[in-house]
Amino acid sequence: MTSTDLPPSLIPTLSGDHYTDPAYFAREQQYLLERMWFCAARTDELDKPGRFRTIQVGRESVLVTRARDGSVRAFLNICRHRGAQLCTQESGEVRRSFQCPYHAWTYGLDGKLVAAPNLTSMPDIDRTAYGLINVHVREWLGHVWVCLADEPPSFEDDVIGAVTDRLGDAEAIDHYGIEQLRVGRRITYDVKANWKLIIENFMECYHCATIHPELTEVLPEFADGLAAQYYVGHGAEFSEEAKGFTIDGSEGLDRIPTVTEDQDRRYYAITVRPQVFINLVPDHVIFHRMYPMAHDRTIVECDWLYLPDVVESGKDVEHSVELFHRVNQQDFDACERTQPGMSSRAYAAGGVLVPSEHHIGAFHTWLQDRLAKEEANT
Ligand code: FES
Ligand SMILES: [Fe+2]
């Protein structure tokens, strides 16, 4: 069926091969994930010089750390000597340098080559030129964002703009003080599904009544299937019975003091393409970072962020964590159930989007346009 055969209420999805073809995924890695701003980690994971994280961005392993001058730095995690991976741990701490486990070339926290066996006998080696390859870094919302492009796209347009467009107001996100919040819980999900299925799922609420009974209890407007979260500036209102954004509607924690009356008792969801979801409720923030690993595998790291005194005092956050943890499991189960269908004959020409999902078509158009534009820029 071609799009011209469809009744007006339906528009086509991408065909199944966009979710199953390793070559298409390789294009996404090269032209989207390695060209756009990519949310790497929480800034407070790098709370002192030498603390580091390694993460997968497109086809590359990236090392983010804090240098001695306090700045956050990011490098390709590859030794300049013979190409061994420098840090194999996902996170950790070094004293003052990174030493390659192969022949012991050693790099400062600023990436410069500082030592190597017999280095003095090679005085012609420029220690900066043979330092680690730098990657662009920005800090925003208490997170480190990296970009592997030589010339990064505008952070203001792509990242800050996505949040402003959704909330309808540039200051609205500041009221949640995400920089000051702390991780109360982190859960990492290894999802056997293409990253686009996870984004598409997050963008619509047509499935909410079917698979999210606990969420629709707290946010009754989600039960009607409309993607209420995609009306500019609109936050879904808590049900009258819900005392807080918790698994059983029980009382939550104290409101983040700078959250406004308008934002109180409301839930806002934001997608920052290509790999971030931000969920705002009055007493905490749920922040998802996706790491697309293969055409059929995505790691999702989800942080529940609370006021520092909530985390420090060891207050019980279980009831709020449990609500979105269950939503995540329900969503990721649905995505995993859909992934095998992408290679079925039944989906060779794709499926259809109902009116409350039509904005997913705009995501597909954006994706294909951006890929084509970046490929043309090569
Ligand atoms: S590959 Fe790293 S020191 Fe040789
Ligand atoms: Fe969902």
Tab-separated table of N, CA, C and O in Angstrom, residues 117-182:
chain	number	residue	atom	x	y	z
A	117	PRO	N	57.051	4.876	27.482
A	117	PRO	CA	58.362	4.247	27.607
A	117	PRO	C	59.289	4.771	26.509
A	117	PRO	O	58.881	4.857	25.345
A	118	ASN	N	60.479	5.177	26.900
A	118	ASN	CA	61.504	5.681	25.970
A	118	ASN	C	61.122	6.984	25.269
A	118	ASN	O	61.654	7.305	24.215
A	119	LEU	N	60.213	7.732	25.839
A	119	LEU	CA	59.761	8.960	25.177
A	119	LEU	C	60.914	9.954	25.005
A	119	LEU	O	60.980	10.672	24.010
A	120	THR	N	61.831	9.964	25.985
A	120	THR	CA	62.945	10.927	25.885
A	120	THR	C	63.844	10.629	24.687
A	120	THR	O	64.510	11.520	24.173
A	121	SER	N	63.824	9.391	24.245
A	121	SER	CA	64.646	9.077	23.063
A	121	SER	C	63.935	9.451	21.753
A	121	SER	O	64.452	9.213	20.670
A	122	MET	N	62.714	10.022	21.900
A	122	MET	CA	61.960	10.448	20.700
A	122	MET	C	61.588	11.927	20.852
A	122	MET	O	60.414	12.275	20.949
A	123	PRO	N	62.588	12.794	20.933
A	123	PRO	CA	62.322	14.206	21.236
A	123	PRO	C	61.506	14.909	20.153
A	123	PRO	O	60.979	16.003	20.387
A	124	ASP	N	61.399	14.297	19.007
A	124	ASP	CA	60.646	14.946	17.924
A	124	ASP	C	59.141	14.747	18.040
A	124	ASP	O	58.388	15.258	17.227
A	125	ILE	N	58.680	14.017	19.048
A	125	ILE	CA	57.234	13.789	19.171
A	125	ILE	C	56.562	15.000	19.823
A	125	ILE	O	56.936	15.409	20.920
A	126	ASP	N	55.591	15.552	19.140
A	126	ASP	CA	54.806	16.677	19.676
A	126	ASP	C	53.722	16.090	20.583
A	126	ASP	O	52.852	15.358	20.136
A	127	ARG	N	53.809	16.419	21.860
A	127	ARG	CA	52.936	15.760	22.848
A	127	ARG	C	51.481	16.196	22.752
A	127	ARG	O	50.602	15.522	23.272
A	128	THR	N	51.254	17.328	22.133
A	128	THR	CA	49.855	17.735	21.929
A	128	THR	C	49.309	17.051	20.685
A	128	THR	O	48.203	16.516	20.679
A	129	ALA	N	50.124	17.047	19.645
A	129	ALA	CA	49.671	16.419	18.394
A	129	ALA	C	49.385	14.932	18.599
A	129	ALA	O	48.508	14.374	17.950
A	130	TYR	N	50.131	14.302	19.507
A	130	TYR	CA	49.889	12.883	19.792
A	130	TYR	C	49.068	12.679	21.070
A	130	TYR	O	49.072	11.598	21.657
A	131	GLY	N	48.386	13.742	21.471
A	131	GLY	CA	47.449	13.621	22.585
A	131	GLY	C	46.155	12.979	22.119
A	131	GLY	O	45.960	12.710	20.926
A	132	LEU	N	45.250	12.767	23.053
A	132	LEU	CA	43.961	12.166	22.712
A	132	LEU	C	43.174	13.115	21.816
A	132	LEU	O	43.334	14.341	21.896
A	133	ILE	N	42.315	12.532	20.991
A	133	ILE	CA	41.507	13.350	20.071
A	133	ILE	C	40.348	13.974	20.853
A	133	ILE	O	39.529	13.262	21.444
A	134	ASN	N	40.291	15.286	20.813
A	134	ASN	CA	39.242	16.023	21.537
A	134	ASN	C	37.877	15.910	20.877
A	134	ASN	O	37.776	15.875	19.657
A	135	VAL	N	36.880	15.930	21.717
A	135	VAL	CA	35.491	15.942	21.257
A	135	VAL	C	34.830	17.177	21.890
A	135	VAL	O	35.167	17.537	23.019
A	136	HIS	N	33.928	17.817	21.165
A	136	HIS	CA	33.272	19.024	21.706
A	136	HIS	C	32.418	18.681	22.934
A	136	HIS	O	31.788	17.614	22.976
A	137	VAL	N	32.397	19.593	23.887
A	137	VAL	CA	31.656	19.368	25.139
A	137	VAL	C	30.823	20.592	25.478
A	137	VAL	O	31.278	21.726	25.291
A	138	ARG	N	29.629	20.366	25.998
A	138	ARG	CA	28.831	21.438	26.613
A	138	ARG	C	28.260	20.896	27.911
A	138	ARG	O	28.048	19.694	28.064
A	139	GLU	N	27.982	21.789	28.853
A	139	GLU	CA	27.279	21.376	30.072
A	139	GLU	C	25.963	22.120	30.111
A	139	GLU	O	25.932	23.344	29.926
A	140	TRP	N	24.897	21.382	30.346
A	140	TRP	CA	23.572	22.017	30.466
A	140	TRP	C	22.652	21.072	31.230
A	140	TRP	O	22.730	19.857	31.070
A	141	LEU	N	21.809	21.608	32.061
A	141	LEU	CA	20.861	20.832	32.865
A	141	LEU	C	21.573	19.769	33.709
A	141	LEU	O	21.060	18.667	33.883
A	142	GLY	N	22.764	20.114	34.189
A	142	GLY	CA	23.475	19.159	35.036
A	142	GLY	C	23.973	17.943	34.282
A	142	GLY	O	24.247	16.904	34.894
A	143	HIS	N	24.078	18.080	32.955
A	143	HIS	CA	24.537	16.964	32.132
A	143	HIS	C	25.677	17.405	31.218
A	143	HIS	O	25.777	18.578	30.871
A	144	VAL	N	26.493	16.427	30.850
A	144	VAL	CA	27.564	16.649	29.886
A	144	VAL	C	27.053	16.192	28.528
A	144	VAL	O	26.591	15.053	28.389
A	145	TRP	N	27.109	17.084	27.564
A	145	TRP	CA	26.690	16.768	26.192
A	145	TRP	C	27.938	16.806	25.323
A	145	TRP	O	28.769	17.707	25.480
A	146	VAL	N	28.088	15.840	24.442
A	146	VAL	CA	29.265	15.811	23.581
A	146	VAL	C	28.821	15.827	22.125
A	146	VAL	O	27.679	15.477	21.809
A	147	CYS	N	29.726	16.273	21.263
A	147	CYS	CA	29.433	16.210	19.833
A	147	CYS	C	30.705	15.818	19.100
A	147	CYS	O	31.757	16.424	19.296
A	148	LEU	N	30.589	14.788	18.271
A	148	LEU	CA	31.754	14.261	17.562
A	148	LEU	C	31.979	14.922	16.207
A	148	LEU	O	32.964	14.625	15.531
A	149	ALA	N	31.066	15.812	15.817
A	149	ALA	CA	31.244	16.480	14.519
A	149	ALA	C	32.411	17.446	14.599
A	149	ALA	O	32.714	17.984	15.660
A	150	ASP	N	33.076	17.690	13.451
A	150	ASP	CA	34.135	18.709	13.441
A	150	ASP	C	33.528	20.062	13.786
A	150	ASP	O	34.076	20.811	14.579
A	151	GLU	N	32.395	20.341	13.152
A	151	GLU	CA	31.688	21.593	13.446
A	151	GLU	C	30.312	21.243	13.968
A	151	GLU	O	29.419	20.885	13.201
A	152	PRO	N	30.112	21.341	15.272
A	152	PRO	CA	28.837	20.913	15.856
A	152	PRO	C	27.677	21.794	15.394
A	152	PRO	O	27.868	22.975	15.112
A	153	PRO	N	26.496	21.196	15.322
A	153	PRO	CA	25.312	22.019	15.067
A	153	PRO	C	25.068	22.941	16.262
A	153	PRO	O	25.682	22.780	17.314
A	154	SER	N	24.161	23.878	16.095
A	154	SER	CA	23.892	24.829	17.176
A	154	SER	C	23.257	24.117	18.378
A	154	SER	O	22.185	23.516	18.261
A	155	PHE	N	23.919	24.189	19.528
A	155	PHE	CA	23.368	23.605	20.762
A	155	PHE	C	22.089	24.352	21.140
A	155	PHE	O	21.112	23.753	21.596
A	156	GLU	N	22.106	25.654	20.902
A	156	GLU	CA	20.947	26.483	21.252
A	156	GLU	C	19.722	26.036	20.445
A	156	GLU	O	18.628	25.943	20.983
A	157	ASP	N	19.913	25.759	19.163
A	157	ASP	CA	18.774	25.349	18.334
A	157	ASP	C	18.343	23.915	18.641
A	157	ASP	O	17.173	23.639	18.860
A	158	ASP	N	19.323	22.996	18.637
A	158	ASP	CA	18.971	21.574	18.668
A	158	ASP	C	18.570	21.089	20.061
A	158	ASP	O	17.682	20.253	20.194
A	159	VAL	N	19.249	21.573	21.081
A	159	VAL	CA	19.004	21.034	22.428
A	159	VAL	C	18.117	21.993	23.228
A	159	VAL	O	16.991	21.651	23.597
A	160	ILE	N	18.603	23.204	23.443
A	160	ILE	CA	17.810	24.153	24.237
A	160	ILE	C	16.502	24.453	23.503
A	160	ILE	O	15.429	24.523	24.113
A	161	GLY	N	16.593	24.561	22.171
A	161	GLY	CA	15.406	24.847	21.362
A	161	GLY	C	14.335	23.770	21.504
A	161	GLY	O	13.136	24.070	21.536
A	162	ALA	N	14.756	22.506	21.595
A	162	ALA	CA	13.779	21.407	21.720
A	162	ALA	C	12.997	21.552	23.026
A	162	ALA	O	11.778	21.320	23.078
A	163	VAL	N	13.691	21.944	24.077
A	163	VAL	CA	13.035	22.082	25.385
A	163	VAL	C	12.107	23.301	25.378
A	163	VAL	O	10.954	23.240	25.826
A	164	THR	N	12.606	24.399	24.808
A	164	THR	CA	11.797	25.621	24.760
A	164	THR	C	10.559	25.425	23.887
A	164	THR	O	9.453	25.841	24.256
A	165	ASP	N	10.729	24.758	22.752
A	165	ASP	CA	9.580	24.526	21.855
A	165	ASP	C	8.504	23.719	22.564
A	165	ASP	O	7.315	23.967	22.401
A	166	ARG	N	8.917	22.760	23.333
A	166	ARG	CA	7.952	21.899	24.013
A	166	ARG	C	7.244	22.640	25.156
A	166	ARG	O	6.027	22.564	25.307
A	167	LEU	N	8.026	23.346	25.967
A	167	LEU	CA	7.435	23.992	27.151
A	167	LEU	C	6.859	25.357	26.814
A	167	LEU	O	6.099	25.931	27.604
A	168	GLY	N	7.230	25.892	25.649
A	168	GLY	CA	6.663	27.157	25.201
A	168	GLY	C	7.278	28.363	25.898
A	168	GLY	O	6.771	29.484	25.764
A	169	ASP	N	8.349	28.133	26.623
A	169	ASP	CA	8.906	29.215	27.434
A	169	ASP	C	10.332	28.806	27.820
A	169	ASP	O	10.551	27.712	28.346
A	170	ALA	N	11.282	29.682	27.545
A	170	ALA	CA	12.691	29.329	27.758
A	170	ALA	C	13.045	29.130	29.230
A	170	ALA	O	13.971	28.401	29.560
A	171	GLU	N	12.297	29.786	30.122
A	171	GLU	CA	12.662	29.692	31.549
A	171	GLU	C	12.002	28.513	32.266
A	171	GLU	O	12.417	28.160	33.375
A	172	ALA	N	10.964	27.931	31.667
A	172	ALA	CA	10.152	26.946	32.394
A	172	ALA	C	10.994	25.799	32.965
A	172	ALA	O	10.770	25.350	34.091
A	173	ILE	N	11.987	25.357	32.206
A	173	ILE	CA	12.802	24.220	32.674
A	173	ILE	C	13.665	24.622	33.872
A	173	ILE	O	13.950	23.798	34.749
A	174	ASP	N	14.040	25.896	33.929
A	174	ASP	CA	14.925	26.347	35.025
A	174	ASP	C	14.259	26.188	36.387
A	174	ASP	O	14.933	26.036	37.400
A	175	HIS	N	12.924	26.241	36.402
A	175	HIS	CA	12.228	26.155	37.684
A	175	HIS	C	12.462	24.814	38.391
A	175	HIS	O	12.229	24.686	39.577
A	176	TYR	N	12.880	23.810	37.618
A	176	TYR	CA	13.121	22.490	38.214
A	176	TYR	C	14.553	22.366	38.757
A	176	TYR	O	14.880	21.364	39.392
A	177	GLY	N	15.397	23.350	38.469
A	177	GLY	CA	16.773	23.376	39.013
A	177	GLY	C	17.515	22.062	38.815
A	177	GLY	O	18.148	21.548	39.744
A	178	ILE	N	17.448	21.525	37.607
A	178	ILE	CA	17.989	20.162	37.393
A	178	ILE	C	19.472	20.082	37.754
A	178	ILE	O	19.943	19.056	38.239
A	179	GLU	N	20.199	21.191	37.580
A	179	GLU	CA	21.637	21.199	37.930
A	179	GLU	C	21.846	20.844	39.405
A	179	GLU	O	22.844	20.236	39.766
A	180	GLN	N	20.902	21.287	40.239
A	180	GLN	CA	21.101	21.079	41.682
A	180	GLN	C	20.582	19.714	42.162
A	180	GLN	O	20.873	19.301	43.284
A	181	LEU	N	19.786	19.049	41.351
A	181	LEU	CA	19.199	17.784	41.808
A	181	LEU	C	20.265	16.682	41.841
A	181	LEU	O	21.301	16.795	41.206
A	182	ARG	N	19.956	15.647	42.609
A	182	ARG	CA	20.894	14.520	42.728
A	182	ARG	C	20.201	13.222	42.295
A	182	ARG	O	18.984	13.113	42.379
